[in-house]
XYZ file of C-alpha atoms in Angstrom:
358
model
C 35.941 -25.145 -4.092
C 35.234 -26.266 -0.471
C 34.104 -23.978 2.078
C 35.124 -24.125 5.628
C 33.138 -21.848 8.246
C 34.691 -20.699 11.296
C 34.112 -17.998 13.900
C 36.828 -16.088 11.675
C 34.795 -16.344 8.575
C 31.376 -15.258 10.532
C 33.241 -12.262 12.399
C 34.779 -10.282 9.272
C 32.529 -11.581 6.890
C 35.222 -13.450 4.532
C 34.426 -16.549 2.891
C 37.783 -18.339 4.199
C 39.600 -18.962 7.438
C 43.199 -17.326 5.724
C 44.516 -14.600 6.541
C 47.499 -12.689 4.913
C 50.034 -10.554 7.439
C 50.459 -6.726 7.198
C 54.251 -7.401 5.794
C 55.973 -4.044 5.757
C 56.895 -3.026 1.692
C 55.045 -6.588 0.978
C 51.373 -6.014 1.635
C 50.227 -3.478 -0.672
C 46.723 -2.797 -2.487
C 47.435 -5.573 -4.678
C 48.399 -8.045 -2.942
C 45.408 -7.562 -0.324
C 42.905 -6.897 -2.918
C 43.451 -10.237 -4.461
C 43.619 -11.816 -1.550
C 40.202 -10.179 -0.310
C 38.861 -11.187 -4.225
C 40.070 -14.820 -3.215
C 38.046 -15.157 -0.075
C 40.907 -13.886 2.324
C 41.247 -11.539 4.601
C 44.120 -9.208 3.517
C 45.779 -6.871 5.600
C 47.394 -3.659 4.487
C 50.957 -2.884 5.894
C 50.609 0.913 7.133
C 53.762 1.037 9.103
C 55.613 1.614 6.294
C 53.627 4.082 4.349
C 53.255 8.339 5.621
C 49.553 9.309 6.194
C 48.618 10.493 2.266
C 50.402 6.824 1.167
C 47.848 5.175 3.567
C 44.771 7.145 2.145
C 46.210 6.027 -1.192
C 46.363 2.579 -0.586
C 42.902 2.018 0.830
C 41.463 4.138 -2.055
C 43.052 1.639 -4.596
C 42.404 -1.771 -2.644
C 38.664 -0.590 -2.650
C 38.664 0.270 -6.516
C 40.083 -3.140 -7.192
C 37.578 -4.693 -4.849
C 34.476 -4.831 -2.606
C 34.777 -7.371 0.107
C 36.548 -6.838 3.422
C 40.378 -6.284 4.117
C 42.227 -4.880 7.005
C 44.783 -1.930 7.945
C 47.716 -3.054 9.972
C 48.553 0.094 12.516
C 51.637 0.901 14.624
C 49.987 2.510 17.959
C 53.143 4.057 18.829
C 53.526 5.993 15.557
C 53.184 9.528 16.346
C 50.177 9.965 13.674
C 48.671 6.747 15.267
C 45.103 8.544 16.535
C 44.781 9.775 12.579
C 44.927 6.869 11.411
C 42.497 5.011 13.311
C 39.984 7.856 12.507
C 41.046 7.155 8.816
C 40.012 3.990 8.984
C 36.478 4.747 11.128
C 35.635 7.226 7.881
C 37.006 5.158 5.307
C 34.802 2.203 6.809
C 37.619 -0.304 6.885
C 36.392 -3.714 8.409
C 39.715 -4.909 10.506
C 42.325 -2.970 12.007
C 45.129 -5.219 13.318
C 47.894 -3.767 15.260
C 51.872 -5.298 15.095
C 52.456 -4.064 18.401
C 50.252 -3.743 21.502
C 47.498 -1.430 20.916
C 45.844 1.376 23.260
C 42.675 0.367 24.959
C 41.659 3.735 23.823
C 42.150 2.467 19.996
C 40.266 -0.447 20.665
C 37.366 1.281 21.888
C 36.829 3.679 19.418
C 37.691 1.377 16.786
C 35.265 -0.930 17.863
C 32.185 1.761 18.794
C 32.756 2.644 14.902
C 31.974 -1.306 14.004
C 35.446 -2.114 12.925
C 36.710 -5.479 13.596
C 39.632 -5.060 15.926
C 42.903 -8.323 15.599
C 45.944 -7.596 17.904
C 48.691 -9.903 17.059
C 50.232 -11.149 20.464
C 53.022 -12.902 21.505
C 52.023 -14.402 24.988
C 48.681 -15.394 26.874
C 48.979 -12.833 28.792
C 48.902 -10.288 26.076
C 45.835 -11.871 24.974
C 43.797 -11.365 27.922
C 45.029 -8.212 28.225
C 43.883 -7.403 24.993
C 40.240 -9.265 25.364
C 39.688 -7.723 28.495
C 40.285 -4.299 26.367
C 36.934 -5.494 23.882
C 39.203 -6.713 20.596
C 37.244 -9.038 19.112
C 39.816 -11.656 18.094
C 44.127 -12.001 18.535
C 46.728 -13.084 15.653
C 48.880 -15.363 17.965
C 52.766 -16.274 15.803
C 54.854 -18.785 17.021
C 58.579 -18.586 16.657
C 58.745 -20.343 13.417
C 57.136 -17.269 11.328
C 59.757 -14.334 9.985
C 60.021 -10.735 11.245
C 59.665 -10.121 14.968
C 59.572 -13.458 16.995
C 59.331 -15.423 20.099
C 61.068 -18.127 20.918
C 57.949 -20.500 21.335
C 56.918 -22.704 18.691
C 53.190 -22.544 17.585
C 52.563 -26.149 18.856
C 52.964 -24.757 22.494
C 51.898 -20.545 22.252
C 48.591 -21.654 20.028
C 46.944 -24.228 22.884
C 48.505 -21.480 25.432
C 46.439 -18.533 24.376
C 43.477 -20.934 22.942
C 43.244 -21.906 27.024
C 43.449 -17.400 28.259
C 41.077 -16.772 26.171
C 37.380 -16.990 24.698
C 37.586 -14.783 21.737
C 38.701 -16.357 18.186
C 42.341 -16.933 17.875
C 44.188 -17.048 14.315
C 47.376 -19.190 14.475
C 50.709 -17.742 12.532
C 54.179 -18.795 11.868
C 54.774 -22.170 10.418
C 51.848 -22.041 7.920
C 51.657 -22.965 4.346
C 49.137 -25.578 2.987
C 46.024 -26.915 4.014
C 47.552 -29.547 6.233
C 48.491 -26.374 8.970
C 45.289 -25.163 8.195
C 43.602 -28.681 9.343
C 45.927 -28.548 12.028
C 44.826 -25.239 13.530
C 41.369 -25.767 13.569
C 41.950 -28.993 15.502
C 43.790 -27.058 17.883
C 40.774 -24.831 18.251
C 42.241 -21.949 16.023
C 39.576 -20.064 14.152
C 41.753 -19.899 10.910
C 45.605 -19.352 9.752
C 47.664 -16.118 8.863
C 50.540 -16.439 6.582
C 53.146 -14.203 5.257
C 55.944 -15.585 3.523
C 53.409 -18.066 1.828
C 51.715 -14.737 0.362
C 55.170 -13.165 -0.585
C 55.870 -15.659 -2.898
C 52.618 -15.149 -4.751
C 52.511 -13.778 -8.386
C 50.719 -10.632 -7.317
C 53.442 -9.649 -3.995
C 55.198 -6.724 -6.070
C 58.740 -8.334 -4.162
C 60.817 -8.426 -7.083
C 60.983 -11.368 -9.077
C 64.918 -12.569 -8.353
C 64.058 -11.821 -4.569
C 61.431 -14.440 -5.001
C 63.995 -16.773 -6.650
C 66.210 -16.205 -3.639
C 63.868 -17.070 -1.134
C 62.320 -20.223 -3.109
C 66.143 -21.641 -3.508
C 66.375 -21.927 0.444
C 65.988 -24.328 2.340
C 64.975 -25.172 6.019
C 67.646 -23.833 7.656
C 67.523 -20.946 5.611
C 67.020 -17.904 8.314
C 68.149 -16.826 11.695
C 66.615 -15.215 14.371
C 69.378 -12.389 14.583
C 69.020 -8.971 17.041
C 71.293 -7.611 15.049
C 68.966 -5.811 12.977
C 67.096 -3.387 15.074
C 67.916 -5.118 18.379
C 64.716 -7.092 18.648
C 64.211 -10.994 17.776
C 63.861 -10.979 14.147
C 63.699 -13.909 11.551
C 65.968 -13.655 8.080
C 67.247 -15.405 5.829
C 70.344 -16.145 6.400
C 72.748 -13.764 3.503
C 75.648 -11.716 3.252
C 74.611 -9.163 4.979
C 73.315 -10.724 7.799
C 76.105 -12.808 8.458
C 77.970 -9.139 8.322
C 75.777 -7.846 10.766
C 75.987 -11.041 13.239
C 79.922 -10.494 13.124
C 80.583 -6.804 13.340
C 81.052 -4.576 16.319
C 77.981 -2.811 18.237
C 80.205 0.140 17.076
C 79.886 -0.402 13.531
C 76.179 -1.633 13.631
C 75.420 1.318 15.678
C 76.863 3.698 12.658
C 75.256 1.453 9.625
C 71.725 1.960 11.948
C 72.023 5.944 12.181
C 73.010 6.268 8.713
C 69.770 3.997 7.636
C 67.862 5.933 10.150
C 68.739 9.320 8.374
C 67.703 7.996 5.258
C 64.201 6.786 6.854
C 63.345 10.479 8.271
C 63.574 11.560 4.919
C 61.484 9.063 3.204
C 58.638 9.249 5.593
C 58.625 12.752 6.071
C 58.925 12.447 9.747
C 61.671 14.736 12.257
C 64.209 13.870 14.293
C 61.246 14.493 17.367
C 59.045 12.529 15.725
C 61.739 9.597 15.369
C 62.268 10.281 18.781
C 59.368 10.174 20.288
C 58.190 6.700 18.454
C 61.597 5.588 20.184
C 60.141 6.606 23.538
C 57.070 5.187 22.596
C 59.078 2.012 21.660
C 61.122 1.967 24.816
C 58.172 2.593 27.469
C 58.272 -0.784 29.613
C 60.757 -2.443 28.054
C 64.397 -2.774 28.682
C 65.770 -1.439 25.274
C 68.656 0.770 25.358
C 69.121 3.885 22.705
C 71.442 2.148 20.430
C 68.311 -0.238 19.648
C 66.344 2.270 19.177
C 68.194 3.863 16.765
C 68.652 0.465 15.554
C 64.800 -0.190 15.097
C 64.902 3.052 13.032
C 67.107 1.586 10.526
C 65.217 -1.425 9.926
C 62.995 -0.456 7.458
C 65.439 1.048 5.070
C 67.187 -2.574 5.127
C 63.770 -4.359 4.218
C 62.909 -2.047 1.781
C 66.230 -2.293 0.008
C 66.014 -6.155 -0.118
C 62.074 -5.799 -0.744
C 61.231 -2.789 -2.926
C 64.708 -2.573 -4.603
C 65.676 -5.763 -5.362
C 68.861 -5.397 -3.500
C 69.510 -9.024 -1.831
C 72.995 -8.117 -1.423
C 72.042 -4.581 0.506
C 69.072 -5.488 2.420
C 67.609 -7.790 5.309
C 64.704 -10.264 3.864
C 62.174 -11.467 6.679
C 61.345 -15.023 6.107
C 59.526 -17.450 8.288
C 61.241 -21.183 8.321
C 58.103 -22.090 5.834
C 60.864 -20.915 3.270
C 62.377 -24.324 3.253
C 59.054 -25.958 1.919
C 57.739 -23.442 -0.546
C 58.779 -24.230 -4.272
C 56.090 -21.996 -6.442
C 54.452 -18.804 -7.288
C 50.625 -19.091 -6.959
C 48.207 -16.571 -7.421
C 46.166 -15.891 -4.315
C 43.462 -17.435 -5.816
C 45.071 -20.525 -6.691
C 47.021 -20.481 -3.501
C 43.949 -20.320 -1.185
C 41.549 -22.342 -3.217
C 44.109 -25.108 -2.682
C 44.839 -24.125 1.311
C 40.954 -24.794 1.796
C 40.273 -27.703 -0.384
C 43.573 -29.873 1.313
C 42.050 -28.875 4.647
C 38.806 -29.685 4.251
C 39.511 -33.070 2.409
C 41.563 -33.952 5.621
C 38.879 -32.750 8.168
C 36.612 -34.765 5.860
C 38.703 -38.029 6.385
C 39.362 -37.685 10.222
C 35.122 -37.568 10.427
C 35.420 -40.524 8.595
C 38.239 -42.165 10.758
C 35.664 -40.928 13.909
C 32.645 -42.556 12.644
C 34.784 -46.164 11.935
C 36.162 -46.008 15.169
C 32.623 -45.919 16.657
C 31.315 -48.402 14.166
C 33.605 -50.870 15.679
């Protein structure tokens, strides 16, 4: 297998430039344990897990292996400060953060020796961030699933490549070693993918929501804000197309209803919900509805996610959807990322060297 060293690979101490997304219900102790075993970097989703599930999950990704992985963290959440001293004792090497983290977090995180990756949306964000000590930034493009932008990678990577000197990973639009090639020639220190990694044999998504995602095509998802009031990339179903049509009224009561159901699964009260909503809202022109909207959202992914339930539940996708037509393992999957990429890198040197030949 090829090897390709980049300032991502030297900073975490992985043996590829790869990295697979803290996907809420998706990323799981398997799923980053194999990718770790692979040479990845694998990032545990904690949004979606209570405090003991988080403990849980790092115990198990360290029984099924030794090399580095990372903890995905909500600063907002109201347990937020626990968990980063979680991570500090449990020794975990990356702590990425979905939304924009507290300079505080960063600095303890940091002082402790663990690697900390924002993902941002903007240059600005990244020298925000930089200027705070992380020691890299996850920048995704509009073309990857979840919460998006509306500028392609081609544009936001060279943006935030130019803000800042830190390493930057490049997301959404990734699959196969070409992107990967194509990142580091932009001056990206590696890739992070997450539908890619869904559709892996070890992603516990159930095996007919797999099916449903590999039978798309390219214009298989929507960026809807019908969800949870935020940007947000599906695929394109039933229910979405529900959701895109019905009244704020009727959204509104589907959202409080889902809402209901999440306090109970988490464990968290109404003042907690509340105050993640205020958390949420600080600086950003969100009204209540979406809050109680963004509160819902997880139920819907973990009924299309966990459950099974296509027909019941929203499915994040990134347009990569369209070109994905297997089930790797992580092994397999990255072991073929690196070897396309550096095959390609290999034959652009070569291209170089003719050109100066002539």
């Amino acid at each position: 297998m090829s090897s390709l060293r980049t300032p991502l690979t030297e900073l975490v101490g992985v043996a590829h430039p790869v990295v697979q997304t803290g996907m809420g219900w998706v990323a799981g102790s398997r799923l980053v344990a194999a990718t770790a075993e692979a040479g990845g970097l694998g990032i545990l989703a904690s949004a979606t897990m209570t405090y003991d599930e988080l403990v849980t999950a790092i115990d198990e990704t360290k029984q099924r292996t030794s090399k580095p992985f990372g903890v995905n963290l909500r600063a907002d959440a109201v347990d937020a400060s626990r968990r980063v001293d979680l991570l500090i004792a449990q020794d975990v090497r990356v702590a990425s953060f979905a939304l924009a983290p507290k300079q505080e977090f960063i600095e303890r995180l940091t002082s402790a020796g663990c690697v900390v990756i924002p993902s941002v949306g903007a240059a600005k964000h990244a020298r925000k961030v930089a200027d705070w000590g992380a020691d890299a930034v996850i920048v995704q493009g509009g073309e990857g699933g979840g919460h998006t932008g509306g500028v392609a990678t081609t544009l936001l990577l060279p943006s935030v490549l130019d803000a800042v000197d830190i390493p930057v990973i490049a997301a959404g639009g990734f699959f196969d070693g070409r992107g990967l090639a194509a990142a580091l020639s932009y001056g990206a220190a590696g890739v992070a993918m997450g539908t890619r990694f869904l559709l892996t044999q070890e992603s516990t998504v159930p095996d007919a929501v797999k099916q449903a995602y590999l039978s798309r095509g390219l214009d298989a998802t929507v960026v809807t804000t019908r969800v949870d009031g935020m940007p947000h990339r599906v695929l394109r179903t039933d229910l979405v197309e529900r959701l895109e049509q019905s009244s704020r009224a009727a959204g509104l009561w589907h959202a409080a209803r889902n809402a209901q159901r999440f306090k109970k699964l988490t464990g968290l009260s109404w003042r907690d919900l509340v105050t993640e909503g205020l958390a949420t809202k600080h600086g950003k022109e969100q009204t209540w509805s979406q809050l109680i909207m963004a509160a819902n959202t997880p139920m819907l992914l973990r009924a299309g996610l966990v459950e099974g339930r296509a027909d019941a539940g929203v499915l994040a996708s990134g347009q990569v959807v369209g070109m994905l037509d297997d089930l790797p393992t992580c092994a397999e999957l990255i072991s073929r990322i690196v070897d396309e990429a550096a095959a390609i890198i290999d034959r652009l040197g070569a291209m170089c060297t003719a050109g100066q030949d002539a």
